[in-house]
Short mmCIF file of C-alpha atoms in Angstrom, two decimals:
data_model
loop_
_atom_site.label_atom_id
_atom_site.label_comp_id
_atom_site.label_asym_id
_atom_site.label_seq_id
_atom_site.Cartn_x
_atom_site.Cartn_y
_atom_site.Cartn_z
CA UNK A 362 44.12 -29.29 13.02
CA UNK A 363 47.03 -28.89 15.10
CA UNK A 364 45.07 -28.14 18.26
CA UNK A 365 43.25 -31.24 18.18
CA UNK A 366 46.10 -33.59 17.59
CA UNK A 367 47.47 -32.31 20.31
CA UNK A 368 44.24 -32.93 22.57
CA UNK A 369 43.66 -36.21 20.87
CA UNK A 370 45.85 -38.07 23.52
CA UNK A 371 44.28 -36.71 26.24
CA UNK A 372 40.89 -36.54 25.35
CA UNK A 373 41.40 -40.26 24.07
CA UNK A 374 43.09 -41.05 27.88
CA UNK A 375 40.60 -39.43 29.50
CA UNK A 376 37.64 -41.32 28.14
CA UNK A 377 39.63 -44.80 28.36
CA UNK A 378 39.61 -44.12 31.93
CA UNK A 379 36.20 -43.29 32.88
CA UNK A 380 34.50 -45.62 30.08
CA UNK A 381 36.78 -48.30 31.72
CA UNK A 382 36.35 -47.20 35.59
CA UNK A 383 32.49 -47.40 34.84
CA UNK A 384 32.38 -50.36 33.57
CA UNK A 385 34.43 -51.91 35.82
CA UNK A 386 32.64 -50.60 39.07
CA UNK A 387 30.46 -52.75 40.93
CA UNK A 388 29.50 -49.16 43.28
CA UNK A 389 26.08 -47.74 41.25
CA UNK A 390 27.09 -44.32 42.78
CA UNK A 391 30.51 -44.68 41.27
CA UNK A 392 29.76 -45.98 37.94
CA UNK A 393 27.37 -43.24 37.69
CA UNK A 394 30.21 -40.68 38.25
CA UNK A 395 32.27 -42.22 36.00
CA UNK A 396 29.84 -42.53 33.30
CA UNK A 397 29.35 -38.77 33.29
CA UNK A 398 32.93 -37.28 32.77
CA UNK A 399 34.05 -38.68 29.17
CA UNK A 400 31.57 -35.80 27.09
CA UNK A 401 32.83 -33.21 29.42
CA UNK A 402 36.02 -33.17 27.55
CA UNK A 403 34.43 -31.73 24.72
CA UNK A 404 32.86 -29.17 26.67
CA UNK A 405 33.40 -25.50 25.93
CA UNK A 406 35.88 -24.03 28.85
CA UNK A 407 33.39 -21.59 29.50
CA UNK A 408 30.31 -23.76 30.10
CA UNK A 409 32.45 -26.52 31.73
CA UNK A 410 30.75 -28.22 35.06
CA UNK A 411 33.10 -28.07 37.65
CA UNK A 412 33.06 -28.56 41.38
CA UNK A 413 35.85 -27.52 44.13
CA UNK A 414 36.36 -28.87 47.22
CA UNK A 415 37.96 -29.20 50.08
CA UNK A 416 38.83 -31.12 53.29
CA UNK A 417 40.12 -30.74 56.81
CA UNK A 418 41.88 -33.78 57.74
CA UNK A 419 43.67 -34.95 60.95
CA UNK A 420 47.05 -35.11 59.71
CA UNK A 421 48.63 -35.52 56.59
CA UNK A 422 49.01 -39.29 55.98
CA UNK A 423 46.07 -40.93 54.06
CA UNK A 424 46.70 -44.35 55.73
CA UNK A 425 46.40 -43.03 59.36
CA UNK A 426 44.71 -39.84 59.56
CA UNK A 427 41.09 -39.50 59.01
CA UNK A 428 38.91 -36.63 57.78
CA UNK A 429 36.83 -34.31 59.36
CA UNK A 430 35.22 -32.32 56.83
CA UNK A 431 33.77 -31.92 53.40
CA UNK A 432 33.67 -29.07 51.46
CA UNK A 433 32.38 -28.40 47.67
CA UNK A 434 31.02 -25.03 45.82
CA UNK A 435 29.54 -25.92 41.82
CA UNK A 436 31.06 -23.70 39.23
CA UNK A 437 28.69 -23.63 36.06
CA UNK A 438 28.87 -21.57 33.18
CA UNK A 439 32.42 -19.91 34.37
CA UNK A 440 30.49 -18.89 37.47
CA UNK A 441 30.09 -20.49 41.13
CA UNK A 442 26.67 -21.41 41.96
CA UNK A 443 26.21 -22.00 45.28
CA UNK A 444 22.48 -23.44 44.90
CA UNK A 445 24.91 -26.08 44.46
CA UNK A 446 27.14 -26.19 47.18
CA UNK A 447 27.36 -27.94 50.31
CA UNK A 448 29.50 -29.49 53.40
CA UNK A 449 29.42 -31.84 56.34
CA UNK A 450 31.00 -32.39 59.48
CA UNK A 451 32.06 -35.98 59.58
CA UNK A 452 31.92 -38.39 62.70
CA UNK A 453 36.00 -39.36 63.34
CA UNK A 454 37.13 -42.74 65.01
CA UNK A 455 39.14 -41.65 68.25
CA UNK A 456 39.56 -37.82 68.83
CA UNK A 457 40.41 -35.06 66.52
CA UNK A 458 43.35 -34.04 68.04
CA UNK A 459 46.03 -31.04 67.54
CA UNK A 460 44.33 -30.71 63.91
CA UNK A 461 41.44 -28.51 66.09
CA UNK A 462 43.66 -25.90 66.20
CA UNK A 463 44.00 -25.44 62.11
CA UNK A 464 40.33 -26.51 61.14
CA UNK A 465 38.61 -25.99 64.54
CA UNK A 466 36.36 -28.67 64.70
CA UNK A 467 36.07 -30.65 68.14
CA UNK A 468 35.66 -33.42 69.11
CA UNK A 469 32.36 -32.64 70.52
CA UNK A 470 31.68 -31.66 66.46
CA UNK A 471 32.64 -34.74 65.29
CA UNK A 472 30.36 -36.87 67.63
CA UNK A 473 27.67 -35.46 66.11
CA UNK A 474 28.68 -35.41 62.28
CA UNK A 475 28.35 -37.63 59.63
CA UNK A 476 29.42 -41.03 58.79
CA UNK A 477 32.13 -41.20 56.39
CA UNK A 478 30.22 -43.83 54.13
CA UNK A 479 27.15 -40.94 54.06
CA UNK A 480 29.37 -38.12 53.89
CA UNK A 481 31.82 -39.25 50.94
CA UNK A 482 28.26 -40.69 49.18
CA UNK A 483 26.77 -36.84 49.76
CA UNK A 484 30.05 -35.25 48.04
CA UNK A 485 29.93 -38.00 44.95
CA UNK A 486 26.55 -37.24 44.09
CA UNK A 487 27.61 -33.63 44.18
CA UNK A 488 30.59 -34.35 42.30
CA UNK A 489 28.61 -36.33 39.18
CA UNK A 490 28.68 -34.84 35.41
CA UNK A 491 31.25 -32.49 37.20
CA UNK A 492 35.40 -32.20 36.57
CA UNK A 493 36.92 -32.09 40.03
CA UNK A 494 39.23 -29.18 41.64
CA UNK A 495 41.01 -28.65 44.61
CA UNK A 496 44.18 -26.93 45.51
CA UNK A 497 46.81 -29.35 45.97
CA UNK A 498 44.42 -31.97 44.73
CA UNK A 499 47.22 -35.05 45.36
CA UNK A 500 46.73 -34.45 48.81
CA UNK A 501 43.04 -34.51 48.98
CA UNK A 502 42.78 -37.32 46.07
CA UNK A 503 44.72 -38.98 48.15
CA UNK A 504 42.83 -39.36 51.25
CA UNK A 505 39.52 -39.74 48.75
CA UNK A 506 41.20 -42.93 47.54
CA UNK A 507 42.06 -44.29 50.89
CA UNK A 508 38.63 -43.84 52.86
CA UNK A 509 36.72 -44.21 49.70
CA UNK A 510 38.18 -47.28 48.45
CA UNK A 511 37.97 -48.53 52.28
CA UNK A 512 34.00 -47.63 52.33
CA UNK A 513 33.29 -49.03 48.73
CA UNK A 514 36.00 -52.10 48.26
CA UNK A 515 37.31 -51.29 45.17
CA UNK A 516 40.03 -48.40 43.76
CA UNK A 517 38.56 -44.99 42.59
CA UNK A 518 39.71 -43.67 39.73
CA UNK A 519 39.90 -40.19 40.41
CA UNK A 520 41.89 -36.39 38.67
CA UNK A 521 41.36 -32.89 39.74
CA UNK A 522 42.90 -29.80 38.36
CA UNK A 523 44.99 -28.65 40.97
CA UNK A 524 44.77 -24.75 41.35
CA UNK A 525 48.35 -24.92 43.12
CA UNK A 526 49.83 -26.75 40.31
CA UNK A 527 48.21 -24.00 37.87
CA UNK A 528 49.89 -21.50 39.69
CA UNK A 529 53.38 -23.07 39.74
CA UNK A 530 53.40 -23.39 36.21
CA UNK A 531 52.42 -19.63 35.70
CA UNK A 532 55.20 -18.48 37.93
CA UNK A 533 57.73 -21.19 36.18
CA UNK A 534 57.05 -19.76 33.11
CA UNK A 535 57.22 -15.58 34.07
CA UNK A 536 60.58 -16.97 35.67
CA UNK A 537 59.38 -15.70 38.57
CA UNK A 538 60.78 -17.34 42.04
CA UNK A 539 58.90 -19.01 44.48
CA UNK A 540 59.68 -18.49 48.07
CA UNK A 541 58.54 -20.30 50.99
CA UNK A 542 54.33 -20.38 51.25
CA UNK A 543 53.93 -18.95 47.83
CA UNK A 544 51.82 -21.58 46.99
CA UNK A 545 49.77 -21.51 49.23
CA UNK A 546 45.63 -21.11 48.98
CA UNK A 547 45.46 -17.62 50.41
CA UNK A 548 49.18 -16.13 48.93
CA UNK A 549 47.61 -17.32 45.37
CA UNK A 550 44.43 -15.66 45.61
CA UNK A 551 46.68 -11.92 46.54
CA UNK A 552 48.44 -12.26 43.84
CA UNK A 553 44.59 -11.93 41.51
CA UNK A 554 43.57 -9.45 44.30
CA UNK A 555 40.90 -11.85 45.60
CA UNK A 556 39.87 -11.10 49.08
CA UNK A 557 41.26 -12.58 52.37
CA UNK A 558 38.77 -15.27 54.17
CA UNK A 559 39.44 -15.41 57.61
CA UNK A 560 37.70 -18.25 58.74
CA UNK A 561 39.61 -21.69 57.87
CA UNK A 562 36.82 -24.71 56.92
CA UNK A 563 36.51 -27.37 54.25
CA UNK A 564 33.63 -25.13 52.75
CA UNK A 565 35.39 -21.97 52.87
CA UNK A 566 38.68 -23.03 51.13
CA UNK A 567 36.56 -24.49 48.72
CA UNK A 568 34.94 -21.33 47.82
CA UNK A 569 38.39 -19.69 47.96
CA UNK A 570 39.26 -22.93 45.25
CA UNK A 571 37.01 -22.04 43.40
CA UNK A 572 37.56 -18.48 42.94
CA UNK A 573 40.90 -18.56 42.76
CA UNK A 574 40.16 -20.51 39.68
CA UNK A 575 37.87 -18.77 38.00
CA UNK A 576 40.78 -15.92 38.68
CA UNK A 577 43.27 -18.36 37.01
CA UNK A 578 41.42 -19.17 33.89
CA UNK A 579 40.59 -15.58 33.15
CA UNK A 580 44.01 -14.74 33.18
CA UNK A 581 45.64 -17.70 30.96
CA UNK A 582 42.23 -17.72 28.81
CA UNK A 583 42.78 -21.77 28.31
CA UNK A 584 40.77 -22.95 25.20
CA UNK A 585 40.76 -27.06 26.16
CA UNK A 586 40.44 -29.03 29.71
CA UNK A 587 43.63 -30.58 28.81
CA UNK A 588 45.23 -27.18 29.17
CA UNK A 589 43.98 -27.16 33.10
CA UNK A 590 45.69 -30.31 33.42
CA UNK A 591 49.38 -29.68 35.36
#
């Protein structure tokens, strides 16, 4: 029983927090999300509900940049099941700015898309009885937090696996170096010979997320969630 005193402290964490965040939530959309995650760490790896995502942002800083875009493709039963995907443009206070040049939406776009409250409400429904995962996830959790808790008054309790992380650690441990843009979405996915996307949107990179995990978890065969977990 080795195994599961080792998950023991994770699985216990993990259901703390969501039994806690759920009860705790006066969002109905929210609780609901949170009330769905503490049996998925029981769940075999291979049947695990999971959803990627993605998001083009205006800069980098949660507290002043805004986002543009949504992106999220389902992964059920170790394979992505787009029946279950979607995006959305999302309308953005003031202009878009040099970020058109990296995600290519325009202002013009952006009058016409979304509003945040509708937008982030589309991606947690999408997102409920599903584990979260995003490549470099503190960046996206990040803005999540900031315009969520801004839309629904109250802190969101949120983890991803981070597919960048994952990666990291597999290099760390083959004592392999890591040069400048190693880590990055499209230099991971070469090194599983996953094809090059050449567009660059929310949705796309969430597909590429999402394969590139798949890619990862065939590879290192993990047996727990806690083992996806950087």
């Amino acid at each position: 029983m080795t195994w599961y005193r080792k998950l023991l402290p994770f699985k216990l964490g993990w259901e703390w927090q969501y039994r806690q965040a759920a009860a705790r939530s006066q969002q109905p959309l929210l609780r609901r999300y949170y009330a769905s995650l503490p049996a998925l760490v029981d769940a075999p790896i291979s049947a695990l509900p999971l959803l990627a995502f993605d998001m083009e942002m205006t800069g980098l800083d949660a507290s002043n940049d805004h986002i543009v875009s949504i992106g999220w493709v389902a992964i059920d039963g170790g394979k992505i099941n787009l029946t279950r995907a979607g995006s959305c443009v999302l309308n953005v206070a003031g202009d878009v700015g040099q970020s058109a040049c990296i995600h290519g939406i325009v202002d013009q776009d952006t009058e016409r898309g979304l509003e945040l409250a509708r937008g982030l409400e589309l991606f947690m429904e999408a997102a409920i009885g599903r584990v979260l995962v995003a490549h470099h996830s503190p960046l996206d959790l990040a803005f999540l937090q900031q315009h969520g808790g801004a839309i629904w008054g109250e802190s969101l309790a949120l983890r991803a696996i981070d597919t960048l992380a994952l990666e990291q650690r597999r290099l760390q441990l083959a004592q392999q170096s890591i040069g400048s843009g190693a880590l990055r979405l499209d230099a991971c996915r070469q090194r599983y010979g996953l094809p090059v996307y050449p567009a660059h949107s929310a949705f796309v990179d969430a597909l590429a997320c999402a394969e590139l995990l798949l890619a990862q978890m065939a590879a290192a065969k993990p047996t727990q969630l806690r083992q996806l977990f950087c």
